[in-house]
PDB file of C-alpha atoms in Angstrom:
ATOM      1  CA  UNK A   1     -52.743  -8.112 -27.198  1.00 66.00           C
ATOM      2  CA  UNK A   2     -51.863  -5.414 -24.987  1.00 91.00           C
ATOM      3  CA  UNK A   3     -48.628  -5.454 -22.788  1.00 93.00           C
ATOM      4  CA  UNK A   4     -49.987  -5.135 -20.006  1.00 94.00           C
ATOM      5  CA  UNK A   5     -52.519  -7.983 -20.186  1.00 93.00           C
ATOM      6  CA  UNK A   6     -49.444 -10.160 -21.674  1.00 94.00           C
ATOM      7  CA  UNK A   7     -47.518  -9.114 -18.332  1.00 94.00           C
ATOM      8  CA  UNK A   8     -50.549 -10.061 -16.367  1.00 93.00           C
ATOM      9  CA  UNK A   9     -50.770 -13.342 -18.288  1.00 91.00           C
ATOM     10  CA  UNK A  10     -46.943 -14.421 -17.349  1.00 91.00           C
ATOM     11  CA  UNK A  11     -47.404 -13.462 -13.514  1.00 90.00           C
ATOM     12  CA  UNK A  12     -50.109 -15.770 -13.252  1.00 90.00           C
ATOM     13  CA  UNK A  13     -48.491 -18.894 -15.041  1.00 88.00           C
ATOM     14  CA  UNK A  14     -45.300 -18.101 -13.139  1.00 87.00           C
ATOM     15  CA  UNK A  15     -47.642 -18.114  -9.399  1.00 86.00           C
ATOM     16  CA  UNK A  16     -49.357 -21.197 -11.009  1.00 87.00           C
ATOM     17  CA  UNK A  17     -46.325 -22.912 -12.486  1.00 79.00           C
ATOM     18  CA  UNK A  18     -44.243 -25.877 -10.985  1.00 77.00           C
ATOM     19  CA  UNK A  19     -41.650 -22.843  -9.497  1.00 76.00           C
ATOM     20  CA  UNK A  20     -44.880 -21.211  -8.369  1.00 77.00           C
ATOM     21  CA  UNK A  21     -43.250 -18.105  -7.821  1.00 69.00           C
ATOM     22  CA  UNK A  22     -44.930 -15.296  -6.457  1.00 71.00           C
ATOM     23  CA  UNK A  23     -42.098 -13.186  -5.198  1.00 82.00           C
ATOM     24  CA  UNK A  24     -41.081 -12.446  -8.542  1.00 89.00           C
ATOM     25  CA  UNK A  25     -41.951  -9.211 -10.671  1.00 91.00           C
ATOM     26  CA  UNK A  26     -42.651  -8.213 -14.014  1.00 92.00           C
ATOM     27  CA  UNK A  27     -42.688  -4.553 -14.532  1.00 94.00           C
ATOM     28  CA  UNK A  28     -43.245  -2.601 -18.163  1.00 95.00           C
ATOM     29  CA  UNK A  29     -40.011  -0.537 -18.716  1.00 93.00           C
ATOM     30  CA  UNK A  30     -40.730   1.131 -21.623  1.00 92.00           C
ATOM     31  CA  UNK A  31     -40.922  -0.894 -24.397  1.00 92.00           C
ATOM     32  CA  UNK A  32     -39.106  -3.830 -22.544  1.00 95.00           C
ATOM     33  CA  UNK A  33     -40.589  -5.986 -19.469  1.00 96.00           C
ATOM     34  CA  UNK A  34     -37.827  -6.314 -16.154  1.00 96.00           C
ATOM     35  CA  UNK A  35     -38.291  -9.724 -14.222  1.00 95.00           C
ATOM     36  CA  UNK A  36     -37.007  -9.055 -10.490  1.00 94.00           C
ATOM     37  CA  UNK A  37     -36.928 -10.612  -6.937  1.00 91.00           C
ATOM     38  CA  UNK A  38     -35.327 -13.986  -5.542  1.00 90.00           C
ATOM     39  CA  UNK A  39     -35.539 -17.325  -6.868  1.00 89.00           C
ATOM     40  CA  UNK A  40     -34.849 -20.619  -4.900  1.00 86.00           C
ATOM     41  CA  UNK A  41     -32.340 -22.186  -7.518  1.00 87.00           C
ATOM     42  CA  UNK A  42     -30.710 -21.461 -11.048  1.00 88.00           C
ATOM     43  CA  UNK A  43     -33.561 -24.183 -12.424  1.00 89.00           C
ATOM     44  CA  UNK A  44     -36.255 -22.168 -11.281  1.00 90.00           C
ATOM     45  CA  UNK A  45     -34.607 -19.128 -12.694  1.00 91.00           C
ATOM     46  CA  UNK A  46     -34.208 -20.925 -16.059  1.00 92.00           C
ATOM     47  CA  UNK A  47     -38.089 -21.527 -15.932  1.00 92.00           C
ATOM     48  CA  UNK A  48     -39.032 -18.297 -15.118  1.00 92.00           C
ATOM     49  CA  UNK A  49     -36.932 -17.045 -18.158  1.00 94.00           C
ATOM     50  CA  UNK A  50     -38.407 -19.416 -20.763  1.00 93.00           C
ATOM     51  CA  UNK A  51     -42.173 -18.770 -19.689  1.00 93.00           C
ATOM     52  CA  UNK A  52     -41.502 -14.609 -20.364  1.00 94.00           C
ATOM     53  CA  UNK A  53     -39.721 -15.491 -23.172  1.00 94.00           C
ATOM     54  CA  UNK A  54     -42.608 -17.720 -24.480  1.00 93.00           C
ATOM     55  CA  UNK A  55     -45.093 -15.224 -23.681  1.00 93.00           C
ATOM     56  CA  UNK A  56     -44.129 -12.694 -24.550  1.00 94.00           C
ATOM     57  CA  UNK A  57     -42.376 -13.322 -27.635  1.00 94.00           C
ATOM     58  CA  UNK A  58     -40.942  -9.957 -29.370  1.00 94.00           C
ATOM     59  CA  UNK A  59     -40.905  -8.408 -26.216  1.00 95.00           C
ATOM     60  CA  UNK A  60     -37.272  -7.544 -24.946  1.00 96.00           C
ATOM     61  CA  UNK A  61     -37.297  -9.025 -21.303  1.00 96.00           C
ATOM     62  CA  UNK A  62     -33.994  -8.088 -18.961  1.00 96.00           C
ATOM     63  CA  UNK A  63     -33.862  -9.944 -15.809  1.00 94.00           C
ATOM     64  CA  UNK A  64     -32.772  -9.058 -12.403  1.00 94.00           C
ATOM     65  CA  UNK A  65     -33.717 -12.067 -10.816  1.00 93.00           C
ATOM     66  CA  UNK A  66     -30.867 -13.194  -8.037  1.00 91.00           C
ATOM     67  CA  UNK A  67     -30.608 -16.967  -7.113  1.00 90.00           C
ATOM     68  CA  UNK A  68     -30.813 -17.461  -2.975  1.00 86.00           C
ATOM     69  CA  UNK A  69     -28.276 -19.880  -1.572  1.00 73.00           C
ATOM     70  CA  UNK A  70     -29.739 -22.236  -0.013  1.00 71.00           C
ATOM     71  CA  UNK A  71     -27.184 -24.878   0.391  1.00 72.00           C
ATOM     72  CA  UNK A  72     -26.309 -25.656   4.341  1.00 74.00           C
ATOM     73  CA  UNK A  73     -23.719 -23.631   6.206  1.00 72.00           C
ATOM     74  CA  UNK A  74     -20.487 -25.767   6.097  1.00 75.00           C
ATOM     75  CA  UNK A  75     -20.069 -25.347   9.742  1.00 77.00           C
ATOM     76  CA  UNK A  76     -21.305 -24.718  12.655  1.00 80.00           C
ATOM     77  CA  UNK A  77     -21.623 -20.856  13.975  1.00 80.00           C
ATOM     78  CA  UNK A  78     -19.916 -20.152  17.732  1.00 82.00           C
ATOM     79  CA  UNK A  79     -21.255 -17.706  19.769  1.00 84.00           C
ATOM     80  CA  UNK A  80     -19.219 -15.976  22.443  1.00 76.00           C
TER      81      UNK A  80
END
């Protein structure tokens, strides 16, 4: 199967997927496919990481995916 179509093919399960990211990126680099854009936790991350690998299998895939922090602020902001 063609690259591209394989690329295509992990976009959609990652939009469709329980993370149901569709912030995230897979670009062809050469001969190796670069995942980028933000991710709500390390979990979702991990996910994202084992569907590319998954799919496409023999492919090298780098990733440039960066976690947010979404935890509360641990106090309060004062404005002057």
């Amino acid at each position: 199967m063609n690259l591209e179509y394989r690329v295509a093919h992990v976009t959609e399960r990652l939009a469709a997927g329980p993370c149901g990211e569709l912030g995230v990126r897979a670009e062809i680099r050469g001969e190796a496919v670069l995942l980028t854009g933000t991710v709500p936790s390390a979990g979702c991350r991990e996910e994202i990481l084992r569907v590319a690998h998954e799919d496409l299998a023999g492919v090298p895939v780098h990733c440039d995916l960066v976690v947010a922090e979404t935890s509360p602020p641990d106090h309060s902001e004062e404005l002057t």
